[in-house]
PDB file of C-alpha atoms and ligand atoms in Angstrom:
ATOM      1  CA  MET D   3       2.326  25.369  15.816  1.00  0.00           C
ATOM      2  CA  LEU D   4       5.654  25.856  14.064  1.00  0.00           C
ATOM      3  CA  VAL D   5       4.733  24.848  10.960  1.00  0.00           C
ATOM      4  CA  ASP D   6       2.664  26.692   8.367  1.00  0.00           C
ATOM      5  CA  ALA D   7      -0.904  26.027   8.759  1.00  0.00           C
ATOM      6  CA  ASP D   8      -2.502  26.423   5.259  1.00  0.00           C
ATOM      7  CA  ARG D   9       0.325  24.189   3.649  1.00  0.00           C
ATOM      8  CA  LEU D  10      -0.224  20.431   4.083  1.00  0.00           C
ATOM      9  CA  HIS D  11       2.909  18.849   5.327  1.00  0.00           C
ATOM     10  CA  ILE D  12       3.199  15.058   4.327  1.00  0.00           C
ATOM     11  CA  ALA D  13       5.526  12.457   6.046  1.00  0.00           C
ATOM     12  CA  ILE D  14       7.146   9.935   3.653  1.00  0.00           C
ATOM     13  CA  GLN D  15      10.044   7.334   4.479  1.00  0.00           C
ATOM     14  CA  LYS D  16      13.567   9.144   4.072  1.00  0.00           C
ATOM     15  CA  ASN D  17      15.549   6.213   2.952  1.00  0.00           C
ATOM     16  CA  GLY D  18      14.401   2.763   2.779  1.00  0.00           C
ATOM     17  CA  ARG D  19      11.739   0.415   0.937  1.00  0.00           C
ATOM     18  CA  LEU D  20       8.828   2.857   0.876  1.00  0.00           C
ATOM     19  CA  SER D  21      11.067   6.061  -0.308  1.00  0.00           C
ATOM     20  CA  ASP D  22      10.706   5.484  -4.225  1.00  0.00           C
ATOM     21  CA  THR D  23       7.016   4.401  -4.636  1.00  0.00           C
ATOM     22  CA  SER D  24       6.132   7.412  -1.998  1.00  0.00           C
ATOM     23  CA  ARG D  25       8.055   9.992  -4.036  1.00  0.00           C
ATOM     24  CA  GLU D  26       6.275   8.037  -7.347  1.00  0.00           C
ATOM     25  CA  LEU D  27       3.120   8.433  -6.125  1.00  0.00           C
ATOM     26  CA  LEU D  28       3.334  12.362  -5.407  1.00  0.00           C
ATOM     27  CA  LYS D  29       4.839  12.568  -8.708  1.00  0.00           C
ATOM     28  CA  ASP D  30       2.107  10.770 -10.421  1.00  0.00           C
ATOM     29  CA  ALA D  31      -0.252  13.123  -8.527  1.00  0.00           C
ATOM     30  CA  GLY D  32       1.203  15.794 -10.151  1.00  0.00           C
ATOM     31  CA  LEU D  33       3.357  17.413  -6.804  1.00  0.00           C
ATOM     32  CA  ARG D  34       6.787  18.550  -7.956  1.00  0.00           C
ATOM     33  CA  LEU D  35       9.282  18.624  -5.276  1.00  0.00           C
ATOM     34  CA  GLN D  36      12.267  21.209  -4.982  1.00  0.00           C
ATOM     35  CA  ASN D  37      15.351  19.464  -3.448  1.00  0.00           C
ATOM     36  CA  GLY D  38      17.253  16.713  -3.527  1.00  0.00           C
ATOM     37  CA  ARG D  39      17.756  13.678  -2.089  1.00  0.00           C
ATOM     38  CA  ASN D  40      19.748  14.730   0.869  1.00  0.00           C
ATOM     39  CA  ALA D  41      17.382  17.578   2.404  1.00  0.00           C
ATOM     40  CA  LEU D  42      15.030  16.650   5.589  1.00  0.00           C
ATOM     41  CA  THR D  43      12.172  18.760   3.801  1.00  0.00           C
ATOM     42  CA  ALA D  44      11.381  19.702   0.606  1.00  0.00           C
ATOM     43  CA  ARG D  45       9.234  22.298  -0.784  1.00  0.00           C
ATOM     44  CA  VAL D  46       6.448  21.095  -3.579  1.00  0.00           C
ATOM     45  CA  GLU D  47       7.005  23.763  -6.458  1.00  0.00           C
ATOM     46  CA  ASN D  48       3.320  23.434  -7.938  1.00  0.00           C
ATOM     47  CA  PHE D  49       0.771  22.651  -4.864  1.00  0.00           C
ATOM     48  CA  PRO D  50       0.720  24.404  -1.423  1.00  0.00           C
ATOM     49  CA  ALA D  51       2.281  21.376   0.294  1.00  0.00           C
ATOM     50  CA  ASP D  52       5.965  20.627   1.977  1.00  0.00           C
ATOM     51  CA  ILE D  53       7.237  17.027   2.246  1.00  0.00           C
ATOM     52  CA  MET D  54       9.031  15.835   5.923  1.00  0.00           C
ATOM     53  CA  PHE D  55      11.671  12.989   4.837  1.00  0.00           C
ATOM     54  CA  VAL D  56      11.701  11.078   8.066  1.00  0.00           C
ATOM     55  CA  ARG D  57      12.418   7.693   9.675  1.00  0.00           C
ATOM     56  CA  ASP D  58       9.146   4.928   9.027  1.00  0.00           C
ATOM     57  CA  ASP D  59       8.786   4.416  12.527  1.00  0.00           C
ATOM     58  CA  ASP D  60       8.639   8.181  13.355  1.00  0.00           C
ATOM     59  CA  ILE D  61       5.673   9.112  10.423  1.00  0.00           C
ATOM     60  CA  PRO D  62       2.159   7.612  12.441  1.00  0.00           C
ATOM     61  CA  THR D  63       3.438   9.385  15.185  1.00  0.00           C
ATOM     62  CA  PHE D  64       3.789  12.943  13.238  1.00  0.00           C
ATOM     63  CA  VAL D  65       0.392  12.172  11.742  1.00  0.00           C
ATOM     64  CA  ALA D  66      -1.019  11.177  14.965  1.00  0.00           C
ATOM     65  CA  ASP D  67       0.026  14.473  17.064  1.00  0.00           C
ATOM     66  CA  GLY D  68      -1.223  16.476  13.587  1.00  0.00           C
ATOM     67  CA  VAL D  69       2.478  17.486  12.589  1.00  0.00           C
ATOM     68  CA  CYS D  70       1.875  16.326   9.412  1.00  0.00           C
ATOM     69  CA  GLU D  71      -1.562  15.889   7.819  1.00  0.00           C
ATOM     70  CA  PHE D  72      -0.806  13.449   5.756  1.00  0.00           C
ATOM     71  CA  GLY D  73       2.232  10.281   5.420  1.00  0.00           C
ATOM     72  CA  ILE D  74       2.945   7.214   3.691  1.00  0.00           C
ATOM     73  CA  VAL D  75       3.754   4.393   5.954  1.00  0.00           C
ATOM     74  CA  GLY D  76       3.884   0.426   6.589  1.00  0.00           C
ATOM     75  CA  GLY D  77       0.706  -1.283   7.544  1.00  0.00           C
ATOM     76  CA  ASN D  78       2.961  -3.337   9.826  1.00  0.00           C
ATOM     77  CA  VAL D  79       4.284   0.143  11.689  1.00  0.00           C
ATOM     78  CA  LEU D  80       0.868   1.172  11.923  1.00  0.00           C
ATOM     79  CA  GLU D  81      -0.370  -1.262  13.616  1.00  0.00           C
ATOM     80  CA  GLU D  82       2.156  -1.690  16.009  1.00  0.00           C
ATOM     81  CA  PHE D  83       1.768   1.985  16.866  1.00  0.00           C
ATOM     82  CA  ARG D  84      -1.897   1.768  17.015  1.00  0.00           C
ATOM     83  CA  LEU D  85      -1.884  -0.976  19.745  1.00  0.00           C
ATOM     84  CA  SER D  86       0.912   1.137  21.876  1.00  0.00           C
ATOM     85  CA  SER D  87      -1.040   4.320  21.498  1.00  0.00           C
ATOM     86  CA  GLY D  88      -4.790   3.725  21.913  1.00  0.00           C
ATOM     87  CA  GLU D  89      -6.842   5.246  19.925  1.00  0.00           C
ATOM     88  CA  PRO D  90      -4.135   7.495  18.121  1.00  0.00           C
ATOM     89  CA  ALA D  91      -6.155  10.477  15.833  1.00  0.00           C
ATOM     90  CA  VAL D  92      -5.067   8.795  12.363  1.00  0.00           C
ATOM     91  CA  GLU D  93      -7.087   7.009   9.756  1.00  0.00           C
ATOM     92  CA  VAL D  94      -6.449   5.054   6.674  1.00  0.00           C
ATOM     93  CA  VAL D  95      -7.576   6.980   4.019  1.00  0.00           C
ATOM     94  CA  ALA D  96      -6.118   4.671   0.599  1.00  0.00           C
ATOM     95  CA  PRO D  97      -4.432   1.726   1.215  1.00  0.00           C
ATOM     96  CA  LEU D  98      -1.824   1.619  -1.984  1.00  0.00           C
ATOM     97  CA  GLY D  99      -1.047  -1.438  -2.956  1.00  0.00           C
ATOM     98  CA  THR D 100       2.540  -1.288  -2.659  1.00  0.00           C
ATOM     99  CA  ALA D 101       5.413  -2.783  -0.109  1.00  0.00           C
ATOM    100  CA  ARG D 102       3.433  -5.573   0.662  1.00  0.00           C
ATOM    101  CA  CYS D 103       5.062  -7.961   2.884  1.00  0.00           C
ATOM    102  CA  SER D 104       4.075 -10.237   5.626  1.00  0.00           C
ATOM    103  CA  LEU D 105       5.215 -10.278   9.289  1.00  0.00           C
ATOM    104  CA  LYS D 106       6.117 -14.101  10.018  1.00  0.00           C
ATOM    105  CA  LEU D 107       7.167 -16.211  12.833  1.00  0.00           C
ATOM    106  CA  ALA D 108       9.924 -18.393  11.872  1.00  0.00           C
ATOM    107  CA  ALA D 109      10.988 -21.546  13.774  1.00  0.00           C
ATOM    108  CA  PRO D 110      14.752 -23.102  13.793  1.00  0.00           C
ATOM    109  CA  GLU D 111      15.012 -25.433  10.619  1.00  0.00           C
ATOM    110  CA  ALA D 112      15.383 -28.553  12.564  1.00  0.00           C
ATOM    111  CA  SER D 113      13.235 -28.177  15.012  1.00  0.00           C
ATOM    112  CA  ALA D 114       9.705 -30.144  15.352  1.00  0.00           C
ATOM    113  CA  TRP D 115       6.675 -27.814  14.733  1.00  0.00           C
ATOM    114  CA  GLU D 116       3.498 -28.272  16.001  1.00  0.00           C
ATOM    115  CA  GLY D 117       1.560 -25.188  15.577  1.00  0.00           C
ATOM    116  CA  PRO D 118       1.248 -22.158  17.611  1.00  0.00           C
ATOM    117  CA  GLN D 119       1.403 -24.357  20.602  1.00  0.00           C
ATOM    118  CA  SER D 120       5.278 -25.157  20.030  1.00  0.00           C
ATOM    119  CA  LEU D 121       5.871 -21.664  21.399  1.00  0.00           C
ATOM    120  CA  GLU D 122       4.227 -21.956  24.656  1.00  0.00           C
ATOM    121  CA  GLY D 123       7.171 -20.649  27.248  1.00  0.00           C
ATOM    122  CA  GLN D 124       9.230 -20.190  24.533  1.00  0.00           C
ATOM    123  CA  ARG D 125      11.119 -16.712  23.214  1.00  0.00           C
ATOM    124  CA  ILE D 126      10.326 -14.962  20.565  1.00  0.00           C
ATOM    125  CA  ALA D 127      12.509 -12.153  19.148  1.00  0.00           C
ATOM    126  CA  THR D 128      10.759  -9.109  17.097  1.00  0.00           C
ATOM    127  CA  SER D 129      10.547  -5.522  16.268  1.00  0.00           C
ATOM    128  CA  TYR D 130       7.119  -5.347  16.433  1.00  0.00           C
ATOM    129  CA  PRO D 131       6.327  -6.866  20.169  1.00  0.00           C
ATOM    130  CA  ARG D 132       2.506  -5.364  20.269  1.00  0.00           C
ATOM    131  CA  ILE D 133       1.444  -7.270  17.213  1.00  0.00           C
ATOM    132  CA  VAL D 134       2.981 -10.507  18.070  1.00  0.00           C
ATOM    133  CA  ALA D 135       1.625 -10.525  21.647  1.00  0.00           C
ATOM    134  CA  ARG D 136      -1.642 -10.099  19.982  1.00  0.00           C
ATOM    135  CA  TRP D 137      -1.315 -12.771  17.924  1.00  0.00           C
ATOM    136  CA  LEU D 138      -0.086 -14.882  20.513  1.00  0.00           C
ATOM    137  CA  GLU D 139      -3.110 -13.944  22.669  1.00  0.00           C
ATOM    138  CA  GLU D 140      -5.491 -15.031  19.646  1.00  0.00           C
ATOM    139  CA  GLN D 141      -3.827 -18.545  19.940  1.00  0.00           C
ATOM    140  CA  GLY D 142      -4.263 -18.815  23.262  1.00  0.00           C
ATOM    141  CA  VAL D 143      -0.607 -19.229  23.693  1.00  0.00           C
ATOM    142  CA  THR D 144       1.895 -17.319  26.605  1.00  0.00           C
ATOM    143  CA  ALA D 145       5.139 -16.800  25.279  1.00  0.00           C
ATOM    144  CA  THR D 146       8.003 -14.117  26.480  1.00  0.00           C
ATOM    145  CA  VAL D 147       8.290 -11.659  23.655  1.00  0.00           C
ATOM    146  CA  VAL D 148      11.669  -9.239  23.123  1.00  0.00           C
ATOM    147  CA  LYS D 149      12.063  -6.255  21.159  1.00  0.00           C
ATOM    148  CA  MET D 150      14.885  -5.887  18.662  1.00  0.00           C
ATOM    149  CA  ASN D 151      15.014  -2.722  16.500  1.00  0.00           C
ATOM    150  CA  GLY D 152      16.961  -4.689  13.763  1.00  0.00           C
ATOM    151  CA  ALA D 153      19.037  -7.437  12.574  1.00  0.00           C
ATOM    152  CA  VAL D 154      16.296 -10.045  14.521  1.00  0.00           C
ATOM    153  CA  GLU D 155      17.206 -12.932  12.387  1.00  0.00           C
ATOM    154  CA  LEU D 156      20.173 -13.144  14.143  1.00  0.00           C
ATOM    155  CA  ALA D 157      18.153 -13.682  17.552  1.00  0.00           C
ATOM    156  CA  PRO D 158      18.492 -17.106  17.490  1.00  0.00           C
ATOM    157  CA  ARG D 159      22.304 -17.751  16.794  1.00  0.00           C
ATOM    158  CA  LEU D 160      22.836 -14.887  19.432  1.00  0.00           C
ATOM    159  CA  ARG D 161      20.829 -17.328  21.888  1.00  0.00           C
ATOM    160  CA  ILE D 162      18.240 -14.169  22.459  1.00  0.00           C
ATOM    161  CA  ALA D 163      15.426 -16.136  21.270  1.00  0.00           C
ATOM    162  CA  PRO D 164      14.867 -19.556  19.087  1.00  0.00           C
ATOM    163  CA  PHE D 165      11.936 -18.120  17.585  1.00  0.00           C
ATOM    164  CA  ILE D 166      11.502 -14.738  15.989  1.00  0.00           C
ATOM    165  CA  CYS D 167       9.052 -12.930  14.185  1.00  0.00           C
ATOM    166  CA  ASP D 168      10.269 -10.550  11.442  1.00  0.00           C
ATOM    167  CA  LEU D 169       9.006  -8.916   7.896  1.00  0.00           C
ATOM    168  CA  VAL D 170       9.673 -11.521   4.965  1.00  0.00           C
ATOM    169  CA  SER D 171       9.156 -11.341   0.933  1.00  0.00           C
ATOM    170  CA  THR D 172      11.242 -14.360  -0.208  1.00  0.00           C
ATOM    171  CA  GLY D 173      12.146 -16.363   2.679  1.00  0.00           C
ATOM    172  CA  ALA D 174      16.111 -16.143   1.649  1.00  0.00           C
ATOM    173  CA  THR D 175      17.105 -14.231   4.808  1.00  0.00           C
ATOM    174  CA  LEU D 176      15.685 -16.599   7.027  1.00  0.00           C
ATOM    175  CA  GLU D 177      16.976 -20.095   5.127  1.00  0.00           C
ATOM    176  CA  ALA D 178      20.228 -18.156   5.338  1.00  0.00           C
ATOM    177  CA  ASN D 179      19.823 -17.943   8.903  1.00  0.00           C
ATOM    178  CA  GLY D 180      18.741 -21.317   9.426  1.00  0.00           C
ATOM    179  CA  LEU D 181      15.120 -20.616   9.868  1.00  0.00           C
ATOM    180  CA  LYS D 182      11.931 -21.463   8.409  1.00  0.00           C
ATOM    181  CA  ALA D 183       8.699 -19.599   8.387  1.00  0.00           C
ATOM    182  CA  VAL D 184       6.018 -21.435  10.151  1.00  0.00           C
ATOM    183  CA  ALA D 185       2.942 -18.726  10.386  1.00  0.00           C
ATOM    184  CA  ASP D 186       1.979 -16.060   8.825  1.00  0.00           C
ATOM    185  CA  VAL D 187       1.392 -13.300  11.429  1.00  0.00           C
ATOM    186  CA  TYR D 188       0.407 -10.132  10.071  1.00  0.00           C
ATOM    187  CA  ASP D 189      -0.263  -8.949   6.255  1.00  0.00           C
ATOM    188  CA  SER D 190       0.742  -5.693   5.210  1.00  0.00           C
ATOM    189  CA  GLU D 191       0.733  -3.106   2.445  1.00  0.00           C
ATOM    190  CA  ALA D 192       1.708   1.089   2.279  1.00  0.00           C
ATOM    191  CA  VAL D 193      -0.872   2.705   3.292  1.00  0.00           C
ATOM    192  CA  LEU D 194      -1.595   6.498   3.149  1.00  0.00           C
ATOM    193  CA  ILE D 195      -2.886   7.842   6.178  1.00  0.00           C
ATOM    194  CA  ARG D 196      -4.282  11.405   7.355  1.00  0.00           C
ATOM    195  CA  THR D 197      -4.641  12.961  10.923  1.00  0.00           C
ATOM    196  CA  THR D 198      -8.069  13.293  12.837  1.00  0.00           C
ATOM    197  CA  ARG D 199      -7.183  16.425  14.179  1.00  0.00           C
ATOM    198  CA  PRO D 200      -8.725  19.822  13.366  1.00  0.00           C
ATOM    199  CA  ILE D 201      -6.730  21.495  10.719  1.00  0.00           C
ATOM    200  CA  SER D 202      -7.352  24.969   9.087  1.00  0.00           C
ATOM    201  CA  ASP D 203     -10.032  24.891   6.298  1.00  0.00           C
ATOM    202  CA  ALA D 204      -7.265  25.611   3.603  1.00  0.00           C
ATOM    203  CA  ALA D 205      -5.553  22.695   4.317  1.00  0.00           C
ATOM    204  CA  ARG D 206      -8.667  20.680   4.570  1.00  0.00           C
ATOM    205  CA  ALA D 207      -9.512  21.646   0.994  1.00  0.00           C
ATOM    206  CA  GLN D 208      -6.017  21.298  -0.328  1.00  0.00           C
ATOM    207  CA  GLY D 209      -5.940  17.411   1.723  1.00  0.00           C
ATOM    208  CA  GLU D 210      -9.475  16.708   0.064  1.00  0.00           C
ATOM    209  CA  ALA D 211      -7.696  17.736  -3.218  1.00  0.00           C
ATOM    210  CA  LEU D 212      -4.800  15.789  -2.823  1.00  0.00           C
ATOM    211  CA  LEU D 213      -6.560  12.724  -1.890  1.00  0.00           C
ATOM    212  CA  SER D 214      -9.013  12.857  -4.730  1.00  0.00           C
ATOM    213  CA  ARG D 215      -5.783  12.829  -7.210  1.00  0.00           C
ATOM    214  CA  ILE D 216      -4.005  10.001  -4.731  1.00  0.00           C
ATOM    215  CA  GLN D 217      -7.226   8.184  -5.731  1.00  0.00           C
ATOM    216  CA  GLY D 218      -7.266   8.935  -9.556  1.00  0.00           C
ATOM    217  CA  VAL D 219      -3.662   7.497  -9.488  1.00  0.00           C
ATOM    218  CA  LEU D 220      -4.367   4.236  -7.940  1.00  0.00           C
ATOM    219  CA  THR D 221      -7.377   3.613 -10.378  1.00  0.00           C
ATOM    220  CA  THR D 222      -5.978   4.230 -13.307  1.00  0.00           C
ATOM    221  CA  LYS D 223      -3.058   2.192 -12.151  1.00  0.00           C
ATOM    222  CA  ASP D 224      -4.149  -1.075 -14.233  1.00  0.00           C
ATOM    223  CA  ALA D 225      -7.161   0.660 -15.713  1.00  0.00           C
ATOM    224  CA  LYS D 226      -7.302   0.932 -19.924  1.00  0.00           C
ATOM    225  CA  TYR D 227      -9.666   2.363 -22.201  1.00  0.00           C
ATOM    226  CA  ILE D 228     -11.024  -0.362 -24.622  1.00  0.00           C
ATOM    227  CA  LEU D 229     -12.774   0.369 -27.584  1.00  0.00           C
ATOM    228  CA  LEU D 230     -14.868  -2.402 -29.711  1.00  0.00           C
ATOM    229  CA  ASN D 231     -16.970  -3.171 -32.428  1.00  0.00           C
ATOM    230  CA  ALA D 232     -19.659  -6.010 -32.016  1.00  0.00           C
ATOM    231  CA  SER D 233     -23.030  -6.987 -33.460  1.00  0.00           C
ATOM    232  CA  SER D 234     -26.187  -6.731 -30.941  1.00  0.00           C
ATOM    233  CA  GLU D 235     -26.442 -10.322 -30.307  1.00  0.00           C
ATOM    234  CA  ALA D 236     -23.209 -10.551 -28.805  1.00  0.00           C
ATOM    235  CA  LEU D 237     -23.186  -7.463 -27.036  1.00  0.00           C
ATOM    236  CA  PRO D 238     -24.305  -9.208 -23.326  1.00  0.00           C
ATOM    237  CA  ALA D 239     -21.584 -11.961 -23.975  1.00  0.00           C
ATOM    238  CA  ILE D 240     -19.096  -9.227 -24.341  1.00  0.00           C
ATOM    239  CA  THR D 241     -19.867  -6.469 -21.873  1.00  0.00           C
ATOM    240  CA  ARG D 242     -19.765  -9.483 -19.008  1.00  0.00           C
ATOM    241  CA  ILE D 243     -16.076 -10.435 -20.020  1.00  0.00           C
ATOM    242  CA  LEU D 244     -14.770  -6.749 -19.617  1.00  0.00           C
ATOM    243  CA  PRO D 245     -12.951  -6.904 -16.537  1.00  0.00           C
ATOM    244  CA  GLY D 246     -13.848  -4.288 -14.111  1.00  0.00           C
ATOM    245  CA  ALA D 247     -16.073  -2.374 -16.424  1.00  0.00           C
ATOM    246  CA  GLU D 248     -19.282  -0.579 -15.035  1.00  0.00           C
ATOM    247  CA  ALA D 249     -21.313   1.306 -17.394  1.00  0.00           C
ATOM    248  CA  PRO D 250     -20.010   1.080 -20.771  1.00  0.00           C
ATOM    249  CA  THR D 251     -20.880   2.953 -23.860  1.00  0.00           C
ATOM    250  CA  ILE D 252     -22.562   1.508 -26.443  1.00  0.00           C
ATOM    251  CA  ILE D 253     -22.779   3.355 -29.703  1.00  0.00           C
ATOM    252  CA  PRO D 254     -24.934   2.458 -33.121  1.00  0.00           C
ATOM    253  CA  LEU D 255     -21.912   2.123 -35.992  1.00  0.00           C
ATOM    254  CA  HIS D 256     -23.237   4.394 -39.520  1.00  0.00           C
ATOM    255  CA  GLY D 257     -24.146   2.339 -42.174  1.00  0.00           C
ATOM    256  CA  ARG D 258     -24.145  -1.183 -39.975  1.00  0.00           C
ATOM    257  CA  PRO D 259     -27.181  -2.131 -38.918  1.00  0.00           C
ATOM    258  CA  GLY D 260     -27.219  -4.100 -35.801  1.00  0.00           C
ATOM    259  CA  HIS D 261     -23.775  -3.563 -34.876  1.00  0.00           C
ATOM    260  CA  PHE D 262     -22.467  -1.736 -32.164  1.00  0.00           C
ATOM    261  CA  ALA D 263     -18.965   0.270 -31.162  1.00  0.00           C
ATOM    262  CA  VAL D 264     -18.137  -0.607 -27.099  1.00  0.00           C
ATOM    263  CA  HIS D 265     -16.332   1.644 -25.258  1.00  0.00           C
ATOM    264  CA  ALA D 266     -15.326   1.011 -21.855  1.00  0.00           C
ATOM    265  CA  VAL D 267     -12.753   1.886 -18.910  1.00  0.00           C
ATOM    266  CA  CYS D 268     -11.502  -1.522 -17.286  1.00  0.00           C
ATOM    267  CA  GLN D 269     -10.287  -0.950 -13.922  1.00  0.00           C
ATOM    268  CA  GLU D 270      -8.615  -4.400 -13.667  1.00  0.00           C
ATOM    269  CA  SER D 271      -5.779  -5.371 -15.670  1.00  0.00           C
ATOM    270  CA  VAL D 272      -6.622  -6.450 -19.274  1.00  0.00           C
ATOM    271  CA  PHE D 273      -4.472  -9.337 -20.436  1.00  0.00           C
ATOM    272  CA  TRP D 274      -4.117 -10.656 -24.023  1.00  0.00           C
ATOM    273  CA  GLU D 275      -6.575 -13.743 -22.482  1.00  0.00           C
ATOM    274  CA  THR D 276      -9.054 -11.022 -22.160  1.00  0.00           C
ATOM    275  CA  LEU D 277      -8.579  -9.785 -25.733  1.00  0.00           C
ATOM    276  CA  GLU D 278      -9.378 -13.286 -26.944  1.00  0.00           C
ATOM    277  CA  GLN D 279     -12.169 -14.590 -24.634  1.00  0.00           C
ATOM    278  CA  LEU D 280     -13.639 -11.011 -26.555  1.00  0.00           C
ATOM    279  CA  LYS D 281     -12.666 -12.294 -29.746  1.00  0.00           C
ATOM    280  CA  GLY D 282     -14.345 -15.497 -29.478  1.00  0.00           C
ATOM    281  CA  ALA D 283     -17.457 -13.626 -28.006  1.00  0.00           C
ATOM    282  CA  GLY D 284     -17.834 -11.904 -31.232  1.00  0.00           C
ATOM    283  CA  ALA D 285     -15.941  -8.404 -30.616  1.00  0.00           C
ATOM    284  CA  SER D 286     -13.594  -7.720 -33.844  1.00  0.00           C
ATOM    285  CA  ALA D 287     -11.445  -4.047 -33.910  1.00  0.00           C
ATOM    286  CA  ILE D 288     -10.259  -4.334 -30.233  1.00  0.00           C
ATOM    287  CA  LEU D 289      -7.968  -1.471 -29.252  1.00  0.00           C
ATOM    288  CA  VAL D 290      -7.013  -0.979 -25.829  1.00  0.00           C
ATOM    289  CA  LEU D 291      -5.400   2.253 -24.383  1.00  0.00           C
ATOM    290  CA  PRO D 292      -3.947   3.705 -21.813  1.00  0.00           C
ATOM    291  CA  ILE D 293      -5.286   5.941 -19.117  1.00  0.00           C
ATOM    292  CA  GLU D 294      -3.473   8.717 -18.403  1.00  0.00           C
ATOM    293  CA  LYS D 295      -5.358  10.466 -15.768  1.00  0.00           C
ATOM    294  CA  MET D 296      -8.727  10.112 -14.240  1.00  0.00           C
ATOM    295  CA  MET D 297     -10.903  12.101 -11.563  1.00  0.00           C
ATOM    296  CA  MET D 298     -14.109  10.235 -10.630  1.00  0.00           C
TER     297      MET D 298
HETATM  298  P1  ATP X   3      13.836   3.307   8.659  1.00  0.00           P
HETATM  299  O1  ATP X   3      15.150   3.665   8.513  1.00  0.00           O
HETATM  300  O2  ATP X   3      13.261   4.516   8.118  1.00  0.00           O
HETATM  301  O3  ATP X   3      13.574   2.872   9.922  1.00  0.00           O
HETATM  302  P2  ATP X   3      13.402   0.474   8.814  1.00  0.00           P
HETATM  303  O4  ATP X   3      14.999  -0.008   7.810  1.00  0.00           O
HETATM  304  O5  ATP X   3      12.874   0.252   9.830  1.00  0.00           O
HETATM  305  O6  ATP X   3      13.591   2.329   7.959  1.00  0.00           O
HETATM  306  P3  ATP X   3      12.636  -0.942   5.728  1.00  0.00           P
HETATM  307  O7  ATP X   3      13.325  -1.729   5.566  1.00  0.00           O
HETATM  308  O8  ATP X   3      12.720   0.636   4.902  1.00  0.00           O
HETATM  309  O9  ATP X   3      12.266  -0.013   6.885  1.00  0.00           O
HETATM  310  O10 ATP X   3      10.921  -0.932   5.177  1.00  0.00           O
HETATM  311  C1  ATP X   3      10.150   0.007   5.615  1.00  0.00           C
HETATM  312  C2  ATP X   3       8.587  -0.904   5.376  1.00  0.00           C
HETATM  313  O11 ATP X   3       8.910  -1.945   3.903  1.00  0.00           O
HETATM  314  C3  ATP X   3       8.130  -2.098   6.309  1.00  0.00           C
HETATM  315  O12 ATP X   3       7.778  -1.254   7.438  1.00  0.00           O
HETATM  316  C4  ATP X   3       7.513  -2.849   5.491  1.00  0.00           C
HETATM  317  O13 ATP X   3       6.299  -2.332   5.643  1.00  0.00           O
HETATM  318  C5  ATP X   3       7.889  -2.821   4.202  1.00  0.00           C
HETATM  319  N1  ATP X   3       8.827  -3.960   4.098  1.00  0.00           N
HETATM  320  C6  ATP X   3       9.967  -4.121   4.610  1.00  0.00           C
HETATM  321  N2  ATP X   3      10.516  -5.482   3.762  1.00  0.00           N
HETATM  322  C7  ATP X   3       9.797  -5.594   3.108  1.00  0.00           C
HETATM  323  C8  ATP X   3       9.793  -6.791   1.960  1.00  0.00           C
HETATM  324  N3  ATP X   3      11.128  -7.687   2.124  1.00  0.00           N
HETATM  325  N4  ATP X   3       9.117  -6.164   1.095  1.00  0.00           N
HETATM  326  C9  ATP X   3       8.257  -5.233   0.676  1.00  0.00           C
HETATM  327  N5  ATP X   3       7.899  -4.401   1.938  1.00  0.00           N
HETATM  328  C10 ATP X   3       8.812  -4.732   2.555  1.00  0.00           C
HETATM  329 ZN1   ZN X   4      11.838   1.759  11.013  1.00  0.00          ZN
END
């Protein structure tokens, strides 16, 4: 192999909807990249890893081939790849909660959509032919899937196919092309993937360290540290309200018998409404602090 077996190789999208959040995630995990935007690779200054900037469609292949041990890619691209290559040597190690979008089936605005059976014998243009073919099979419908690599929304106007199946977040592009979304075919988010091919012990250890940091970043994203005071009678109700706090620490307050300080890590978002509920349940002196780093 050409690449250094003791360093990690991480494939991320060079330019596109995944690039910024991928770079950000690596940065939050403490990785400092050396090169600028236009390089094809970047050495990480403070961690034994190299970053490869590639087209998103190539990321599953690189990881499954073991050229890169890790990659960040859209679930939709990974799923299409999986359906095309049997059992590739790649596993999802963390859903990232970013780049959420839906692969939707769209029909001409004027058409009478009566459910998937309206597709029988029709043509559907898409960049994800295998995901669409599987969905059609699940629906028990036979239709012709036409693969397009881009500009799928133009297919009806170009008379390539009356129906399309494309990634949608707002639906504005569909509308602008005289189409309406009629069915959800696949819901996607960005995922961190890892090769299941054998790798060197050094790379494996670095991979575990990286994964643990990334999991730390993901759990602290919405996490907050809450401190509050309460009387013993109020404690059961209060601990029930604390969002996603598993085992709060309860400390007696000096000089105030029957009163306690509650400290808790809340894994879910803490809203003003949450604080109002806590206050209503008898909490006082409520403090909500951001958590910078966490390792489980
Ligand atoms: P490349 O040049 O790397 O091949 P691309 O044009 O194929 O890029 P992008 O448009 O950058 O891909 O989208 C990358 C991924 O971002 C998609 O595969 C999908 O997972 C996600 N994505 C696509 N559209 C949206 C959207 N509207 N909102 C959120 N996420 C999206
Ligand atoms: Zn692509």
